[in-house]
Short mmCIF file of C-alpha atoms in Angstrom, two decimals:
data_model
loop_
_atom_site.label_atom_id
_atom_site.label_comp_id
_atom_site.label_asym_id
_atom_site.label_seq_id
_atom_site.Cartn_x
_atom_site.Cartn_y
_atom_site.Cartn_z
CA PHE A 15 33.47 -26.31 -32.15
CA ASN A 16 35.51 -25.92 -28.98
CA ARG A 17 34.16 -23.25 -26.64
CA ASN A 18 36.89 -23.76 -24.07
CA PHE A 19 39.09 -20.69 -23.99
CA SER A 20 40.87 -22.05 -20.93
CA GLU A 21 41.51 -25.48 -19.49
CA PRO A 22 38.54 -27.11 -17.70
CA ALA A 23 40.52 -27.30 -14.44
CA VAL A 24 41.08 -23.54 -14.56
CA GLN A 25 37.41 -22.96 -15.35
CA MET A 26 36.38 -25.04 -12.31
CA GLU A 27 38.84 -23.17 -10.07
CA VAL A 28 37.52 -19.78 -11.18
CA PHE A 29 33.90 -20.97 -10.97
CA GLU A 30 34.42 -22.09 -7.38
CA LYS A 31 35.88 -18.69 -6.52
CA GLN A 32 32.79 -17.05 -8.03
CA VAL A 33 30.47 -19.32 -6.05
CA LYS A 34 32.36 -18.51 -2.84
CA LEU A 35 32.16 -14.78 -3.61
CA ALA A 36 28.40 -15.02 -4.24
CA CYS A 37 28.02 -16.83 -0.91
CA ASP A 38 30.15 -14.27 0.92
CA MET A 39 28.19 -11.37 -0.59
CA ASN A 40 24.81 -13.16 -0.60
CA LYS A 41 24.25 -12.45 -4.27
CA PRO A 42 22.22 -14.72 -6.56
CA LEU A 43 24.01 -17.02 -8.98
CA PHE A 44 23.16 -17.33 -12.65
CA LEU A 45 24.67 -20.67 -13.68
CA HIS A 46 25.34 -22.04 -17.14
CA GLU A 47 26.31 -25.68 -17.08
CA ARG A 48 27.57 -26.97 -20.38
CA GLU A 49 28.52 -30.64 -20.19
CA ALA A 50 29.74 -30.18 -16.61
CA HIS A 51 26.79 -31.28 -14.48
CA ALA A 52 28.80 -33.42 -12.05
CA GLU A 53 31.45 -30.75 -11.56
CA LEU A 54 28.86 -28.02 -11.02
CA VAL A 55 27.02 -30.12 -8.44
CA ASP A 56 30.27 -30.99 -6.64
CA ILE A 57 31.25 -27.33 -6.31
CA LEU A 58 27.79 -26.14 -5.28
CA ASN A 59 27.58 -28.89 -2.67
CA LYS A 60 30.68 -27.50 -0.95
CA TYR A 61 28.72 -24.30 -0.26
CA ARG A 62 25.25 -25.78 0.07
CA ASP A 63 24.62 -24.59 3.62
CA ARG A 64 25.13 -20.94 2.60
CA LEU A 65 24.36 -20.98 -1.11
CA PRO A 66 22.38 -17.92 -2.25
CA PRO A 67 19.51 -18.31 -4.72
CA ALA A 68 20.85 -19.89 -7.93
CA VAL A 69 19.26 -20.50 -11.31
CA VAL A 70 20.49 -23.05 -13.83
CA HIS A 71 20.27 -20.86 -16.92
CA CYS A 72 19.31 -22.44 -20.24
CA PHE A 73 18.63 -25.89 -18.82
CA THR A 74 18.96 -28.54 -21.53
CA GLY A 75 19.78 -31.55 -19.36
CA ASP A 76 18.06 -34.82 -18.69
CA ALA A 77 15.60 -35.92 -16.00
CA ALA A 78 18.34 -36.98 -13.58
CA ALA A 79 20.05 -33.59 -13.82
CA LEU A 80 16.72 -31.79 -13.35
CA ASP A 81 15.88 -33.88 -10.31
CA ARG A 82 19.31 -33.21 -8.79
CA TYR A 83 19.06 -29.46 -9.33
CA LEU A 84 15.58 -29.34 -7.83
CA GLU A 85 16.73 -31.42 -4.84
CA MET A 86 19.43 -28.79 -4.30
CA GLY A 87 16.79 -26.05 -4.27
CA LEU A 88 17.94 -24.48 -7.53
CA TRP A 89 15.73 -22.59 -9.98
CA ILE A 90 15.50 -23.76 -13.59
CA GLY A 91 15.62 -21.50 -16.66
CA ILE A 92 14.03 -22.72 -19.89
CA THR A 93 14.81 -21.06 -23.22
CA GLY A 94 13.74 -21.44 -26.83
CA TRP A 95 15.62 -24.74 -26.83
CA ILE A 96 12.23 -26.24 -25.98
CA CYS A 97 11.09 -25.10 -29.45
CA ASP A 98 13.82 -27.09 -31.22
CA GLU A 99 12.30 -30.24 -32.70
CA ARG A 100 15.76 -31.76 -33.13
CA ARG A 101 17.27 -31.26 -29.69
CA GLY A 102 14.67 -29.86 -27.30
CA LEU A 103 11.75 -32.27 -27.40
CA HIS A 104 12.78 -33.95 -24.13
CA LEU A 105 12.26 -30.62 -22.35
CA ARG A 106 8.57 -30.72 -23.19
CA ASP A 107 8.23 -33.73 -20.90
CA LEU A 108 10.49 -32.32 -18.20
CA VAL A 109 9.08 -28.81 -17.73
CA ALA A 110 5.92 -30.13 -16.12
CA ARG A 111 8.11 -31.47 -13.30
CA ILE A 112 9.45 -28.03 -12.40
CA PRO A 113 7.35 -26.56 -9.60
CA ALA A 114 5.85 -23.11 -9.98
CA GLY A 115 8.19 -20.88 -8.04
CA LYS A 116 11.27 -22.65 -9.41
CA LEU A 117 10.65 -22.15 -13.14
CA MET A 118 11.97 -19.21 -15.16
CA ILE A 119 11.62 -18.59 -18.87
CA GLU A 120 14.41 -16.98 -20.83
CA THR A 121 15.28 -15.94 -24.35
CA ASP A 122 19.07 -16.48 -24.17
CA GLY A 123 19.27 -13.65 -26.69
CA PRO A 124 20.99 -13.16 -29.01
CA TYR A 125 21.30 -16.95 -29.24
CA LEU A 126 18.81 -19.82 -29.46
CA LEU A 127 16.21 -18.25 -31.69
CA PRO A 128 13.19 -20.56 -31.39
CA ARG A 129 13.41 -22.86 -34.42
CA ASP A 130 9.64 -23.02 -34.85
CA LEU A 131 9.14 -19.28 -35.30
CA ASP A 132 7.13 -18.56 -38.42
CA PRO A 133 8.04 -16.41 -40.15
CA LYS A 134 11.69 -16.51 -39.13
CA PRO A 135 13.34 -13.13 -38.74
CA ASP A 136 15.93 -12.27 -41.37
CA SER A 137 18.54 -11.48 -38.72
CA ARG A 138 18.33 -14.92 -36.98
CA ARG A 139 18.98 -12.95 -33.78
CA ASN A 140 17.01 -13.93 -30.71
CA GLU A 141 15.53 -10.99 -28.82
CA PRO A 142 13.29 -10.51 -25.78
CA MET A 143 10.30 -9.95 -28.07
CA TYR A 144 10.29 -13.72 -28.67
CA LEU A 145 9.84 -14.54 -24.99
CA PRO A 146 6.04 -14.86 -25.39
CA HIS A 147 6.68 -17.52 -28.05
CA VAL A 148 8.87 -19.46 -25.61
CA ALA A 149 6.27 -18.96 -22.88
CA ARG A 150 3.52 -20.41 -25.08
CA ALA A 151 5.64 -23.50 -25.77
CA VAL A 152 6.43 -23.96 -22.08
CA ALA A 153 2.80 -23.39 -21.07
CA ALA A 154 1.56 -25.95 -23.62
CA ALA A 155 4.07 -28.52 -22.37
CA ARG A 156 2.98 -27.91 -18.77
CA GLY A 157 -0.73 -27.99 -19.56
CA GLU A 158 -1.14 -24.37 -18.41
CA THR A 159 -2.46 -21.32 -20.13
CA PRO A 160 0.15 -18.76 -21.15
CA GLN A 161 -1.47 -16.36 -18.67
CA VAL A 162 -1.05 -18.74 -15.74
CA LEU A 163 2.54 -19.46 -16.74
CA ALA A 164 3.29 -15.74 -17.13
CA ALA A 165 1.85 -15.01 -13.69
CA HIS A 166 3.89 -17.59 -11.81
CA THR A 167 7.13 -17.13 -13.75
CA THR A 168 6.90 -13.34 -13.34
CA ALA A 169 6.35 -13.79 -9.60
CA THR A 170 9.31 -16.18 -9.51
CA ALA A 171 11.63 -13.74 -11.29
CA ARG A 172 10.51 -10.88 -9.04
CA ALA A 173 11.19 -12.91 -5.93
CA PHE A 174 14.50 -14.32 -7.17
CA PHE A 175 15.94 -10.98 -8.23
CA ALA A 176 14.16 -8.99 -5.46
CA LEU A 177 12.36 -6.86 -8.04
CA PRO A 178 9.47 -4.61 -7.02
CA ASN A 179 5.94 -5.22 -8.21
CA VAL A 180 4.87 -2.83 -10.93
CA ASP A 181 1.17 -2.33 -11.31
#
C-alpha cells in the first residue's frame, strides 16, 4: 500500500517549510515519521537552535532512532502499537529508556486499535476510551504503576501543550 500522495522530495520541501513556520511562530511540532528518520533528523537539525517543542508522534522506531530523538530533546509518543504482538514488542524494551517528562501516550484514533483488547470492539475503530489500555501496557513495560505513568505523562502533556491544571 503506497501512502505517498506526492513525491518524497515534495513532501520534504513542504515539511521543511512547516518546521520553519513553527520555529518562526514558536508553535509546537507534532511529527509523524514514517520510514524517513534520516530525512526528518536532517531537516530538524537545520533549525535545532530555535526548534520549538516537538513530539515524535506514534514512535515505532528502533533503539538508535529513539536515542537520536532524545539527544535532540524531542518528546516521544507511544500508541497502541506497543500492544501489537507482531510488530510492537520491541517498544516494550524501549519505553523504559524514555525519561519521564519526555514520554507521551496516544491512541492514534481512529487507527491502531490495540490488538490485545479483549473483547475487541465490533467497529475496529480506535478511540480515546482505549487510552487507559495503552497506558497499562506502557506502565507494565516501564515497571511503573498505571497511576505513576498517568501522573507523569499528564504533567508532560500539560507542559508541552501549555495546558492549565484542572483540579
